[in-house]
mmCIF file of C-alpha atoms in Angstrom:
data_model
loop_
_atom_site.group_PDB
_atom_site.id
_atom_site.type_symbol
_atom_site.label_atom_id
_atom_site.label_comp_id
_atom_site.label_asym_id
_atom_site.label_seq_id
_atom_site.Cartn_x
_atom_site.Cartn_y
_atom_site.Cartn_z
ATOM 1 C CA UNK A 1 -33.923 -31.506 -18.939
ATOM 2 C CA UNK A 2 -36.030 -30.200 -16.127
ATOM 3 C CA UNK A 3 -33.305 -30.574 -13.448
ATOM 4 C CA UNK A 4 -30.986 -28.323 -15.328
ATOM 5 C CA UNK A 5 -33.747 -25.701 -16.310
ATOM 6 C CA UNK A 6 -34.475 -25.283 -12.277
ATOM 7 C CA UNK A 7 -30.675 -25.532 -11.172
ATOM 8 C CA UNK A 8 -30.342 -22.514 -12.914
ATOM 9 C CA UNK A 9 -33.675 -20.805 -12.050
ATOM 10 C CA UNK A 10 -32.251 -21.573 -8.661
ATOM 11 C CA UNK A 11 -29.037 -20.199 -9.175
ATOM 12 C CA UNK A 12 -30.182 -16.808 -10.699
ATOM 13 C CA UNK A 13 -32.454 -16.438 -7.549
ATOM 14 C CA UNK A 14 -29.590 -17.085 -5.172
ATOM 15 C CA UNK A 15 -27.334 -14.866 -7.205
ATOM 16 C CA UNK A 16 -30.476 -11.786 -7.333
ATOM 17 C CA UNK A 17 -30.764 -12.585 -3.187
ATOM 18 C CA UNK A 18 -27.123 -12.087 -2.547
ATOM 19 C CA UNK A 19 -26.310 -8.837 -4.519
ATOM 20 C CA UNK A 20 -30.040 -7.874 -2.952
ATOM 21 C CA UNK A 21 -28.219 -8.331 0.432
ATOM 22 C CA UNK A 22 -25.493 -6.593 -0.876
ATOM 23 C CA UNK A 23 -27.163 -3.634 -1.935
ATOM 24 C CA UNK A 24 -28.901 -3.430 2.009
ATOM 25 C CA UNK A 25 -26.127 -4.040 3.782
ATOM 26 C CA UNK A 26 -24.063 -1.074 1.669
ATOM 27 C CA UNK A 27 -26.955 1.439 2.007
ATOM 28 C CA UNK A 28 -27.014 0.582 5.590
ATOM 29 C CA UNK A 29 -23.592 0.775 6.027
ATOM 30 C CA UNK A 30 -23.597 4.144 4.337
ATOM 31 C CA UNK A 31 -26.627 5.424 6.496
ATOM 32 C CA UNK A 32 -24.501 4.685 9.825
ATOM 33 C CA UNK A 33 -24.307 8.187 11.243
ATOM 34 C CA UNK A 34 -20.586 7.233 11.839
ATOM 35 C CA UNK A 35 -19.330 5.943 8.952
ATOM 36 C CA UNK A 36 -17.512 9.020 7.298
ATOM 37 C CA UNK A 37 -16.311 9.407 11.041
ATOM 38 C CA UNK A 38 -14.394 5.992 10.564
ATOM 39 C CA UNK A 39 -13.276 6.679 6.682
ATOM 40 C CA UNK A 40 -11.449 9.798 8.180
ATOM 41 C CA UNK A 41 -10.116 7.980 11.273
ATOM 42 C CA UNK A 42 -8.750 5.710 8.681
ATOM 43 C CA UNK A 43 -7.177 8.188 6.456
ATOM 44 C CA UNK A 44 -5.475 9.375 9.283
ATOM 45 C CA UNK A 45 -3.944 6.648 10.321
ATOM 46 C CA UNK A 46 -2.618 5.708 7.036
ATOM 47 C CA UNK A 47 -1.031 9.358 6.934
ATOM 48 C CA UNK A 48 0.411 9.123 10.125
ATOM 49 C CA UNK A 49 2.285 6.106 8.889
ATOM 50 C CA UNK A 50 3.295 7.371 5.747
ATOM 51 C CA UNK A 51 4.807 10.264 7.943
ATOM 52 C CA UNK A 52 6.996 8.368 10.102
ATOM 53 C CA UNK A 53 9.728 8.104 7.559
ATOM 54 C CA UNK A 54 12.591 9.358 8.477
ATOM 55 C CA UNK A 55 14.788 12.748 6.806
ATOM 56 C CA UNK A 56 16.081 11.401 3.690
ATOM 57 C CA UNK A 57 18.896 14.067 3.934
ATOM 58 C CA UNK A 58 20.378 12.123 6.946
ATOM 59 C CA UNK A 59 21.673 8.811 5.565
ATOM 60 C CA UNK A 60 22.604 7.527 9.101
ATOM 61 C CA UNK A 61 19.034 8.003 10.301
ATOM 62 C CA UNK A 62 17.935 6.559 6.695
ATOM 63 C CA UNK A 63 19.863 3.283 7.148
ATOM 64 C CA UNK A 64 18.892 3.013 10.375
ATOM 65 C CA UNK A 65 15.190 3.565 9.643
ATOM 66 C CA UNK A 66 15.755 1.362 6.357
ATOM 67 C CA UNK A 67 17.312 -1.802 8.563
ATOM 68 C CA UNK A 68 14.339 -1.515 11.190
ATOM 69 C CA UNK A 69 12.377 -1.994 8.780
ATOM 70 C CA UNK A 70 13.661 -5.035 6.723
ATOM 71 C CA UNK A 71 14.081 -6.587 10.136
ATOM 72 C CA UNK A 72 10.355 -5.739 11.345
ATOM 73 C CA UNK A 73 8.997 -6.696 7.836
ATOM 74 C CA UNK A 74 10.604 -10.023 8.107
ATOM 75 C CA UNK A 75 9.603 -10.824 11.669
ATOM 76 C CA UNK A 76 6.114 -10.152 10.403
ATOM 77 C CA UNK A 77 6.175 -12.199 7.307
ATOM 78 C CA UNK A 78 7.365 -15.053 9.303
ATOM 79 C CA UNK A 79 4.962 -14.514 11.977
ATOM 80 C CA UNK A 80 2.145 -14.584 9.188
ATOM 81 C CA UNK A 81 0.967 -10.874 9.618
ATOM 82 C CA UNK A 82 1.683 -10.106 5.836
ATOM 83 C CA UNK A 83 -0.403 -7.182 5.764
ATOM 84 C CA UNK A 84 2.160 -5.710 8.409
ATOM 85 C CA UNK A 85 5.442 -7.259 7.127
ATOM 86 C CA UNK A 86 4.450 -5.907 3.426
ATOM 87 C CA UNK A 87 3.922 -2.610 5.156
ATOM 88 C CA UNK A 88 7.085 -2.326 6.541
ATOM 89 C CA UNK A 89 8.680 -3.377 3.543
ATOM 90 C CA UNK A 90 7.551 -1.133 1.494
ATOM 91 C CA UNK A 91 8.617 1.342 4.178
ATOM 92 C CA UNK A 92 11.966 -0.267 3.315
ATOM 93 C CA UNK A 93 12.079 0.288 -0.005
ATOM 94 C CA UNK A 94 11.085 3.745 -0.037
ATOM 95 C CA UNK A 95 13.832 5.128 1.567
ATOM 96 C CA UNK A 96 16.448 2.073 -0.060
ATOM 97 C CA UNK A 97 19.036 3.992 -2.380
ATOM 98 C CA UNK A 98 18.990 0.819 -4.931
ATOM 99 C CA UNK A 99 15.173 -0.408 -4.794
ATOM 100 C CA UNK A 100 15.498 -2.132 -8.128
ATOM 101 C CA UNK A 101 18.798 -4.751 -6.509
ATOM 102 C CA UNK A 102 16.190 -4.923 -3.352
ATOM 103 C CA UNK A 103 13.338 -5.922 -5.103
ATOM 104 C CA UNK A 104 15.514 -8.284 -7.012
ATOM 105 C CA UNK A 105 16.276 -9.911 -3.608
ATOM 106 C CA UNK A 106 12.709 -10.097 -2.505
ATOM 107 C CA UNK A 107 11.268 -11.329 -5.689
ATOM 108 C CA UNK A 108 13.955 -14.631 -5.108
ATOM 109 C CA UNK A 109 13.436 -14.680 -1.327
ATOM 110 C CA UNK A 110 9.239 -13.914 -1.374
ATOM 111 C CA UNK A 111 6.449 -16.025 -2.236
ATOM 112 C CA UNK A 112 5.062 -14.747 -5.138
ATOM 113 C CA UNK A 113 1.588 -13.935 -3.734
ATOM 114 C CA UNK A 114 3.358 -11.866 -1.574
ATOM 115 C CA UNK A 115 5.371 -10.578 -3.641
ATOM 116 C CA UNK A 116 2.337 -9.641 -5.558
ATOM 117 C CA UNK A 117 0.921 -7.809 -2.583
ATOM 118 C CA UNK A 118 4.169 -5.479 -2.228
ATOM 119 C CA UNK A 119 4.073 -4.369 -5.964
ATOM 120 C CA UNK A 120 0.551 -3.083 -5.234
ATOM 121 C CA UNK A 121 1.512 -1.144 -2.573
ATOM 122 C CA UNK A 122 4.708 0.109 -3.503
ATOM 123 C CA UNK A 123 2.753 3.122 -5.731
ATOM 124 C CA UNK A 124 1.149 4.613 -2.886
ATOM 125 C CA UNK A 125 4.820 5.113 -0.802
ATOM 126 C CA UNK A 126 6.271 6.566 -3.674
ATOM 127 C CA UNK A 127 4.314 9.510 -4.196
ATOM 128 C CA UNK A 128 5.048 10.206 -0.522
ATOM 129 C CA UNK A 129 8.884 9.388 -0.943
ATOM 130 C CA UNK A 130 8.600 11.731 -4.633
ATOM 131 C CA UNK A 131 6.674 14.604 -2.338
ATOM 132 C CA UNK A 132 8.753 14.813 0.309
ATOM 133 C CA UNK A 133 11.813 14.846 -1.933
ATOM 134 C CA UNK A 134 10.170 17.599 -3.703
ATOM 135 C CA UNK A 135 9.048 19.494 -0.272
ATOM 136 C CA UNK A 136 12.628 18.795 1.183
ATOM 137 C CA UNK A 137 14.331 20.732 -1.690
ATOM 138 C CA UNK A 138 12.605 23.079 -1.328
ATOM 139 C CA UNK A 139 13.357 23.993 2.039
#
């Protein structure tokens, strides 16, 4: 009876000294006088790849673009980069003229944990794909 009552008094201090540690290292973090320097670095560089896809008006620079990047996606994948490989997938997709057939495809071909990891970033390129549709009517 004992052993249980201090395994858990033990527990709940371990658990009250890690999300203590957590709570430091976040304010500390956050104190860093470059840390909102690094957040916009970041942002950035997730723009500047978002902007490298190509004029959707041009289908020869489209399937181009497209095939690079099915290629490069699967070197990565294979490579184990899937962070990269998803990345460039995704890329893929965005500018693919039948995205539900190619997700199809990848669903059969992809491990489903990585599978997983493209459907959570497929939302983010297509609000870039549906605004530069949008901007590139307009012009």
């Amino acid at each position: 009876m004992m052993g249980g009552k201090s395994s858990t008094i033990a527990a709940g201090v371990c658990g009250a000294l890690f999300v203590g540690y957590c709570i430091y290292f976040d304010r500390k973090r956050r104190s860093d006088p470059n840390f909102k320097n690094r957040l916009r670095e970041r942002e950035k560089v997730c723009v500047v790849e978002l902007l490298q896809l190509p004029d959707l008006k041009d289908a020869e620079a489209v399937q181009k673009f497209f095939l690079e990047e099915i290629q490069l996606g699967e070197e990565l994948l294979a490579q184990g980069d899937y962070e990269n490989g998803i990345e460039h997938l995704t890329n893929a997709i965005a500018v693919c003229g039948q995205p539900q057939q190619l997700l199809q495809v990848l669903q059969q071909t992809l491990p489903p944990p990585v599978f997983q990891m493209l459907l959570t970033k497929l939302p983010t390129i297509s609000q870039y794909t549906s605004f530069q549709t949008v901007s590139n009517n307009l012009n």
